[in-house]
Amino acid sequence: MAAKDGAKSQEDYNLKDMKPDLGEKWPHGGQRGGSGWISSERVASTYDLVEQMFYLYVRVVKAKDLPPNPVTSNCDPYVEVKIGNYKGKTKHFEKRTNPEWNQVFAFSKDKIQSSTVEVFVRDKEMVTRDEYIGKVVFDMHEIPTRVPPDSPLAPQWYRLEARRGEAKKRGEVMVAVWLGTQADEAFPDAWHSDASSVQGEGVQSVRSKVYVSPKLWYLRVNVIEAQDVESSDRSQPPQAFVKVQVGNQILKTKLCPNKTTSPMWNEDLVFVAAEPFEEQFFLTVENKVSAAKDEVLGRLISPLTVFEKRLDHRAVHSKWYNLEKFGFGALEGDKRHELKFSSRIHLRVCLEGGYHVMDESTLYISDVKPTARQLWKQPIGILEVGILSAQGLSPMKTKDGKATTDAYCVAKYGQKWVRTRTIIESSSPKWNEQYTWEVYDPCTVITLGVFDNCHLGGSEKSNNGSKVDARIGKVRIRLSTLEADRIYTHSYPLLVLQTKGLKKMGEVQLAVRFTCLSLAHMIYLYGHPLLPKMHYLHPFTVNQLDSLRYQAMSIVAARLSRAEPPLRKEIVEYMLDVDSHMWSMRRSKANFFRIVSVFSGLIAMSKWLGDVCYWKNPLTTILFHILFFILICYPELILPTAFLYMFLIGLWNFRFRPRHPPHMDTKISWAEAASPDELDEEFDTFPTSKGQDVVKMRYDRLRSVAGRIQMVVGDIATQGERFQALLSWRDPRATCLFVILCLAAAMILYVTPFKIVALVGGMFWMRHPKFRSKMPSAPSNFFRKLPSKADIML
């Protein structure tokens, strides 16, 4: 029974095929047009990876000549659009008879049960009931259909009718009403009937938006030297260092080894800066007075825009900058210009445009273009993603005593982020939104995440009590695993690791298509470096890359959180995997077994060769002997045979190739086997927030794991040192024996043909078990007795 449950759970985590009804189908029959108000023979639009969703659009533009209220002699008008039980309102204007709203309302056609569309104009009253001004009524059967890419439907003036429609009232309203789909240009910014409960600032947060990451540059500061640097204590020269700050990033040079008024460093400090350059370049030269005290000797403040932009590896000219003396008051400002000389610093500063500023790991990078646009190549393909729907989402929060989920999806590829609209109070939301990206390298990854919106203007909070958008799950798709021009429609499981274990939060349905524009260019890219050439000509250290990636992620999160609606920090961090470098026992186990899996083929090959040598299957051993004889007699066939063998293996494995994109694998991730304490440690903050006893237990466990790793590393070092000991004369007798053996082997091999040596060696290696001893061989015994440096370690 347990095995059945495990198999069912594993199947629940697998990818599922789908057959959605994709493409454009219009209600008047046929594909796009037909016998309806509009008949079109044009080719289908690019909105062919989603299921069509029909909406009734009402655009309220403006009104004129509205009658004032007879009591207040003013008019505070607003418009209410009503279709059955659904109502949408514009904002009201105070004391205006000719207001302009220019607002679009979208009503889902599937939920419309009324045969009329009513547009009311009312006068806002503070105390009594709002005053009725007039209305316009449209028959649902007479509403035209707009087919993109047709131009928008022109709004028209309609005279307002009385309450019962028997007489025309004073005043007119400009309105356009049409039937369209989610491909309509008005769709993203429209008020939606399925989000009518959202009020205030939450209205903006439910709309779909496209974001662009800020353009990031590396700022390289080469601190060379300084001159005439004097401390307040003139009796001894300073021991100086330089501190540079750009935004929240602060880096320091090393201390100058000598106490001098002309210190030298020649160090590179690298920062991340984003356009538009809002931060200032702030440099100070400081004296290390004591371990706890630094004295500022001079400073330099400059905007980043003054520095040169470098696109390749050419040298940048250095420049001397005068330092502002620190501590001068405002009244002494003019006196500084009277000085005949001042402290100055020698710098080489440039903005690097030839690098790609990484804000995500290279293991699942989505963008490899350099910063400078003039260095970009032509795109090799187009990626189209249809974000269809989700199924079975877990309740993420409680609203008015009811468990609910307000889900939206975020996708990130390259510099372009997209966010679908939020579907209110639904565990099976349908988005049906399609987005397109240009592809510059096929070996890149698109990331999609599903989140719960906790910023709808109400008092809702997520299940953990916080006011942040909760994670529902994430999907990654590597473009190189997709066949060109094929539409992949699959349902991806949304898996989230929590402190209690692995949990499936639901499924997200996606339609993905990768279109290749140039096959020759794409094949060329497989032999081309992944990153721009500056990463290889002037590479950064591993520590620099980790620090710069974190700074780039922080800048991207800060900029996107200032958009409207904001793409919040917790979303950006989750999509960019900001905590992927943190220690995790689960990840360590998973990576260990990945290494074992990589070498499993070699281990299986060695076992097979061992079976051949020990004649476990005599027929196989005899055939191997025959092949061995042929290769010895014709050594020129060895390499062709090896490559032909690999070709045949690849041809055979073609039958078993993956039929769908890879997805999050719970077995490889070691997610189901992780203990609750290991997961609790993985989600702990840094620095830790746990109690002393828990930290002590985890520290002891980490010590035991590190001890085993230490033993393995020590054994590897021991074997390497024994190889070195063969000729190092550390063991004189062993080295003497080995040297004499080498001389004898050289003389024998000089006079013996290589084919004979190889044949004899192969026959000895494959000898029958009757001629084998169970004791270790002499060369193995000799090697194991060689000395290592383990016996001289403390």
Coordinates of C-alpha atoms in Angstrom, one line a residue, residues 420-752:
T420 CA -0.5 38.5 -15.8
R421 CA -3.6 40.0 -14.3
T422 CA -4.8 38.8 -10.9
I423 CA -7.8 36.4 -10.9
I424 CA -9.7 37.1 -7.7
E425 CA -10.8 34.4 -5.4
S426 CA -10.3 31.4 -7.7
S427 CA -8.4 28.1 -7.2
S428 CA -8.6 27.5 -11.0
P429 CA -7.7 30.9 -12.6
K430 CA -7.7 31.3 -16.3
W431 CA -5.3 34.0 -17.6
N432 CA -4.9 33.1 -21.3
E433 CA -2.3 35.7 -21.9
Q434 CA 0.5 35.4 -24.5
Y435 CA 3.9 37.0 -24.5
T436 CA 6.9 37.1 -26.9
W437 CA 10.6 37.4 -26.4
E438 CA 13.5 37.7 -28.8
V439 CA 16.1 34.9 -28.3
Y440 CA 19.8 35.6 -28.7
D441 CA 21.2 32.2 -27.4
P442 CA 19.3 28.9 -27.3
C443 CA 21.2 27.7 -24.2
T444 CA 19.1 30.0 -21.9
V445 CA 16.2 29.4 -19.5
I446 CA 12.9 31.1 -19.0
T447 CA 11.5 31.2 -15.5
L448 CA 7.8 31.4 -14.6
G449 CA 6.4 31.8 -11.1
V450 CA 2.9 31.8 -9.7
F451 CA 2.1 34.1 -6.7
D452 CA -0.8 35.0 -4.4
N453 CA -1.6 38.8 -4.5
C454 CA -1.8 40.2 -0.9
H455 CA -2.1 43.9 -2.0
L456 CA -5.7 44.2 -3.1
G457 CA -6.5 47.1 -0.8
G458 CA -8.2 45.0 1.8
S459 CA -7.2 43.5 5.1
E460 CA -6.1 40.1 3.7
K461 CA -2.9 38.5 4.8
S462 CA -1.2 35.3 3.7
N463 CA -1.3 32.2 5.9
N464 CA 2.0 33.0 7.6
G465 CA 0.5 36.4 8.7
S466 CA 2.8 38.6 6.5
K467 CA 1.7 41.1 4.0
V468 CA 3.9 39.8 1.2
D469 CA 2.9 38.0 -2.0
A470 CA 3.2 34.3 -1.2
R471 CA 5.0 31.8 -3.5
I472 CA 2.8 29.2 -5.1
G473 CA 5.4 27.6 -7.3
K474 CA 8.0 28.0 -10.0
V475 CA 8.8 26.5 -13.4
R476 CA 12.0 26.7 -15.5
I477 CA 12.2 25.7 -19.2
R478 CA 15.5 25.5 -21.0
L479 CA 15.1 26.6 -24.6
S480 CA 17.7 24.2 -26.0
T481 CA 15.5 21.3 -24.9
L482 CA 12.7 22.5 -27.2
E483 CA 12.2 21.5 -30.8
A484 CA 11.9 24.4 -33.2
D485 CA 8.4 25.4 -34.4
R486 CA 6.6 22.9 -32.2
I487 CA 3.9 23.9 -29.7
Y488 CA 4.4 22.3 -26.3
T489 CA 1.2 22.3 -24.2
H490 CA 1.7 20.8 -20.7
S491 CA 0.5 21.1 -17.2
Y492 CA 3.4 21.7 -14.9
P493 CA 3.2 20.8 -11.2
L494 CA 3.8 23.8 -8.8
L495 CA 6.1 22.4 -6.1
V496 CA 7.2 24.3 -3.1
L497 CA 9.6 23.2 -0.3
Q498 CA 8.4 24.2 3.1
T499 CA 9.7 23.6 6.6
K500 CA 7.1 20.7 6.8
G501 CA 8.3 19.1 3.6
L502 CA 7.5 19.1 -0.1
K503 CA 4.0 20.3 -1.1
K504 CA 2.3 20.4 -4.4
M505 CA 0.5 23.8 -4.6
G506 CA -1.4 23.1 -7.8
E507 CA -0.6 23.0 -11.5
V508 CA 0.0 25.7 -14.2
Q509 CA -0.9 25.1 -17.8
L510 CA 1.5 26.6 -20.4
A511 CA 1.8 26.6 -24.2
V512 CA 5.4 27.2 -25.4
R513 CA 6.8 27.6 -28.9
F514 CA 10.4 28.4 -29.9
T515 CA 10.7 29.6 -33.5
C516 CA 14.2 29.5 -35.1
L517 CA 15.0 32.4 -37.4
S518 CA 18.5 31.2 -38.5
L519 CA 19.5 27.6 -38.1
A520 CA 23.1 28.3 -39.2
H521 CA 23.5 31.1 -36.7
M522 CA 22.1 28.9 -33.9
I523 CA 24.5 26.0 -34.7
Y524 CA 27.3 28.6 -34.7
L525 CA 26.3 29.7 -31.2
Y526 CA 26.9 26.2 -29.8
G527 CA 30.6 26.7 -30.4
H528 CA 30.6 30.3 -29.2
P529 CA 31.3 31.3 -25.6
L530 CA 28.2 31.7 -23.4
L531 CA 29.2 35.1 -22.1
P532 CA 30.7 38.1 -23.9
K533 CA 34.4 38.0 -24.6
M534 CA 35.3 40.5 -21.8
H535 CA 34.4 37.8 -19.2
Y536 CA 37.3 35.7 -20.6
L537 CA 39.8 38.5 -21.4
H538 CA 39.5 40.2 -18.0
P539 CA 37.7 37.7 -15.8
F540 CA 36.3 38.4 -12.4
T541 CA 37.1 36.2 -9.4
V542 CA 34.4 33.9 -8.0
N543 CA 34.0 36.0 -4.9
Q544 CA 33.6 39.1 -7.0
L545 CA 31.0 37.5 -9.2
D546 CA 28.9 36.4 -6.2
S547 CA 29.0 39.8 -4.7
L548 CA 28.3 41.6 -8.0
R549 CA 25.4 39.3 -8.7
Y550 CA 23.8 40.0 -5.3
Q551 CA 24.2 43.8 -5.9
A552 CA 22.7 43.5 -9.4
M553 CA 19.8 41.6 -8.0
S554 CA 19.2 44.2 -5.3
I555 CA 19.2 47.0 -7.8
V556 CA 16.8 45.2 -10.1
A557 CA 14.5 44.5 -7.2
A558 CA 14.6 48.1 -6.0
R559 CA 13.9 49.5 -9.5
L560 CA 11.0 47.1 -10.3
S561 CA 9.4 47.7 -6.9
R562 CA 9.1 51.4 -7.9
A563 CA 7.0 50.5 -11.0
E564 CA 3.2 50.8 -11.0
P565 CA 2.0 48.2 -10.1
P566 CA 5.2 47.3 -8.3
L567 CA 6.9 44.0 -8.9
R568 CA 7.9 43.5 -5.3
K569 CA 11.2 42.5 -3.9
E570 CA 10.1 39.0 -2.7
I571 CA 9.0 38.2 -6.2
V572 CA 12.2 39.3 -7.8
E573 CA 14.3 37.4 -5.3
Y574 CA 12.3 34.2 -5.7
M575 CA 12.5 34.4 -9.6
L576 CA 16.3 35.1 -9.5
D577 CA 17.1 32.5 -6.8
V578 CA 18.9 34.9 -4.6
D579 CA 19.5 32.3 -1.8
S580 CA 20.8 29.5 -4.1
H581 CA 24.3 29.9 -2.6
M582 CA 23.2 29.3 1.0
W583 CA 24.1 26.1 2.8
S584 CA 21.6 23.3 2.6
M585 CA 22.0 19.7 3.7
R586 CA 19.4 18.7 1.2
R587 CA 21.2 20.4 -1.7
S588 CA 24.5 18.9 -0.6
K589 CA 23.0 15.4 -0.7
A590 CA 21.4 16.1 -4.0
N591 CA 24.7 17.3 -5.6
F592 CA 26.5 14.3 -4.2
F593 CA 24.1 11.9 -5.8
R594 CA 24.3 13.9 -9.0
I595 CA 28.1 13.3 -9.1
V596 CA 27.4 9.6 -8.4
S597 CA 25.0 9.5 -11.3
V598 CA 27.5 11.2 -13.6
F599 CA 30.1 8.6 -12.9
S600 CA 27.6 5.7 -12.9
G601 CA 28.3 5.0 -16.6
L602 CA 32.1 4.7 -16.0
I603 CA 31.4 2.5 -13.0
A604 CA 29.1 0.3 -15.0
M605 CA 31.7 0.1 -17.8
S606 CA 34.4 -1.0 -15.3
K607 CA 32.1 -3.7 -13.9
W608 CA 31.4 -5.0 -17.4
L609 CA 35.1 -5.1 -18.2
G610 CA 35.6 -6.9 -14.9
D611 CA 33.0 -9.5 -15.9
V612 CA 34.9 -9.9 -19.2
C613 CA 38.2 -10.4 -17.5
Y614 CA 36.7 -12.9 -15.1
W615 CA 34.9 -14.8 -17.9
K616 CA 31.5 -14.4 -16.3
N617 CA 30.0 -14.8 -19.8
P618 CA 32.4 -16.8 -22.0
L619 CA 30.8 -15.9 -25.3
T620 CA 31.1 -12.1 -24.5
T621 CA 34.7 -12.6 -23.4
I622 CA 35.6 -14.5 -26.6
L623 CA 34.0 -11.8 -28.8
F624 CA 35.9 -9.1 -26.8
H625 CA 39.2 -11.1 -27.4
I626 CA 38.5 -11.1 -31.2
L627 CA 37.8 -7.4 -31.2
F628 CA 40.9 -6.8 -29.2
F629 CA 43.0 -8.8 -31.7
I630 CA 41.6 -6.8 -34.6
L631 CA 42.3 -3.4 -33.0
I632 CA 45.9 -4.5 -32.1
C633 CA 46.5 -5.6 -35.7
Y634 CA 44.9 -2.5 -37.1
P635 CA 45.4 0.3 -34.6
E636 CA 44.3 2.9 -37.1
L637 CA 40.7 1.6 -36.5
I638 CA 40.7 2.4 -32.8
L639 CA 39.5 6.0 -33.1
P640 CA 37.0 5.4 -35.9
T641 CA 35.5 2.5 -34.0
A642 CA 35.1 4.6 -30.9
F643 CA 33.4 7.4 -32.7
L644 CA 31.2 4.9 -34.7
Y645 CA 30.2 3.3 -31.3
M646 CA 29.2 6.7 -29.9
F647 CA 27.2 7.5 -33.1
L648 CA 25.3 4.2 -32.8
I649 CA 24.6 4.8 -29.1
G650 CA 23.2 8.3 -29.9
L651 CA 21.1 6.8 -32.7
W652 CA 19.8 4.1 -30.4
N653 CA 18.9 6.6 -27.7
F654 CA 17.0 8.8 -30.2
R655 CA 14.1 6.4 -29.7
F656 CA 14.0 7.2 -26.0
R657 CA 14.5 11.0 -26.3
P658 CA 12.4 13.2 -24.0
R659 CA 9.0 14.1 -25.5
H660 CA 8.4 17.1 -23.3
P661 CA 10.5 19.8 -21.6
P662 CA 12.1 18.9 -18.3
H663 CA 10.5 20.2 -15.1
M664 CA 11.3 20.3 -11.4
D665 CA 12.4 16.8 -10.4
T666 CA 11.7 15.9 -6.8
K667 CA 13.9 12.8 -6.8
I668 CA 17.0 14.6 -8.1
S669 CA 16.3 17.5 -5.7
W670 CA 16.2 15.1 -2.8
A671 CA 13.1 16.9 -1.8
E672 CA 10.9 14.0 -0.5
A673 CA 13.8 12.4 1.4
A674 CA 14.8 15.5 3.4
S675 CA 14.0 15.5 7.1
P676 CA 12.0 18.3 8.7
D677 CA 15.1 19.5 10.6
E678 CA 17.1 19.7 7.4
L679 CA 14.4 21.8 5.8
D680 CA 14.1 24.0 8.9
E681 CA 17.8 24.6 8.7
E682 CA 17.5 25.4 5.0
F683 CA 14.9 28.1 5.6
D684 CA 16.6 29.6 8.6
T685 CA 17.6 33.2 8.3
F686 CA 21.2 34.4 7.9
P687 CA 22.5 35.0 10.5
T688 CA 20.5 32.3 12.3
S689 CA 17.5 33.1 14.4
K690 CA 17.4 29.7 16.1
G691 CA 18.1 28.9 19.8
Q692 CA 21.5 27.9 21.2
D693 CA 20.7 24.2 21.5
V694 CA 19.4 23.9 17.9
V695 CA 22.5 25.8 16.6
K696 CA 24.8 23.5 18.6
M697 CA 23.1 20.4 17.3
R698 CA 23.3 21.6 13.7
Y699 CA 26.9 22.7 14.1
D700 CA 27.9 19.2 15.5
R701 CA 26.1 17.6 12.5
L702 CA 27.9 19.9 10.1
R703 CA 31.2 19.0 11.8
S704 CA 30.6 15.3 11.3
V705 CA 29.7 15.8 7.6
A706 CA 32.7 18.0 7.1
G707 CA 34.9 15.3 8.9
R708 CA 33.8 12.7 6.3
I709 CA 34.6 15.1 3.5
Q710 CA 37.9 15.9 5.1
M711 CA 38.8 12.2 5.1
V712 CA 37.9 11.8 1.4
V713 CA 40.0 14.8 0.5
G714 CA 42.8 13.5 2.6
D715 CA 42.7 10.1 0.8
I716 CA 42.8 11.8 -2.6
A717 CA 45.8 13.9 -1.5
T718 CA 47.5 10.7 -0.2
Q719 CA 47.3 8.9 -3.5
G720 CA 48.7 12.0 -5.3
E721 CA 51.6 12.3 -2.9
R722 CA 52.4 8.6 -3.4
F723 CA 52.7 9.3 -7.2
Q724 CA 55.1 12.1 -6.4
A725 CA 57.1 9.8 -4.0
L726 CA 57.9 7.5 -6.9
L727 CA 60.7 9.8 -8.1
S728 CA 61.3 12.1 -5.0
W729 CA 63.7 9.7 -3.2
R730 CA 61.7 10.2 0.0
D731 CA 61.8 6.4 0.3
P732 CA 65.3 5.7 -1.2
R733 CA 64.7 1.9 -1.7
A734 CA 61.3 2.4 -3.4
T735 CA 62.6 5.1 -5.7
C736 CA 65.7 3.0 -6.6
L737 CA 63.5 0.0 -7.4
F738 CA 61.2 2.1 -9.5
V739 CA 64.1 3.8 -11.4
I740 CA 65.7 0.4 -12.2
L741 CA 62.3 -0.9 -13.3
C742 CA 61.8 2.1 -15.6
L743 CA 65.3 1.5 -17.2
A744 CA 64.5 -2.1 -17.8
A745 CA 61.1 -1.3 -19.3
A746 CA 62.6 1.3 -21.6
M747 CA 65.2 -1.1 -22.9
I748 CA 62.6 -3.9 -23.5
L749 CA 60.1 -1.5 -25.2
Y750 CA 62.8 -0.1 -27.5
V751 CA 63.5 -3.5 -29.0
T752 CA 59.9 -4.9 -28.8

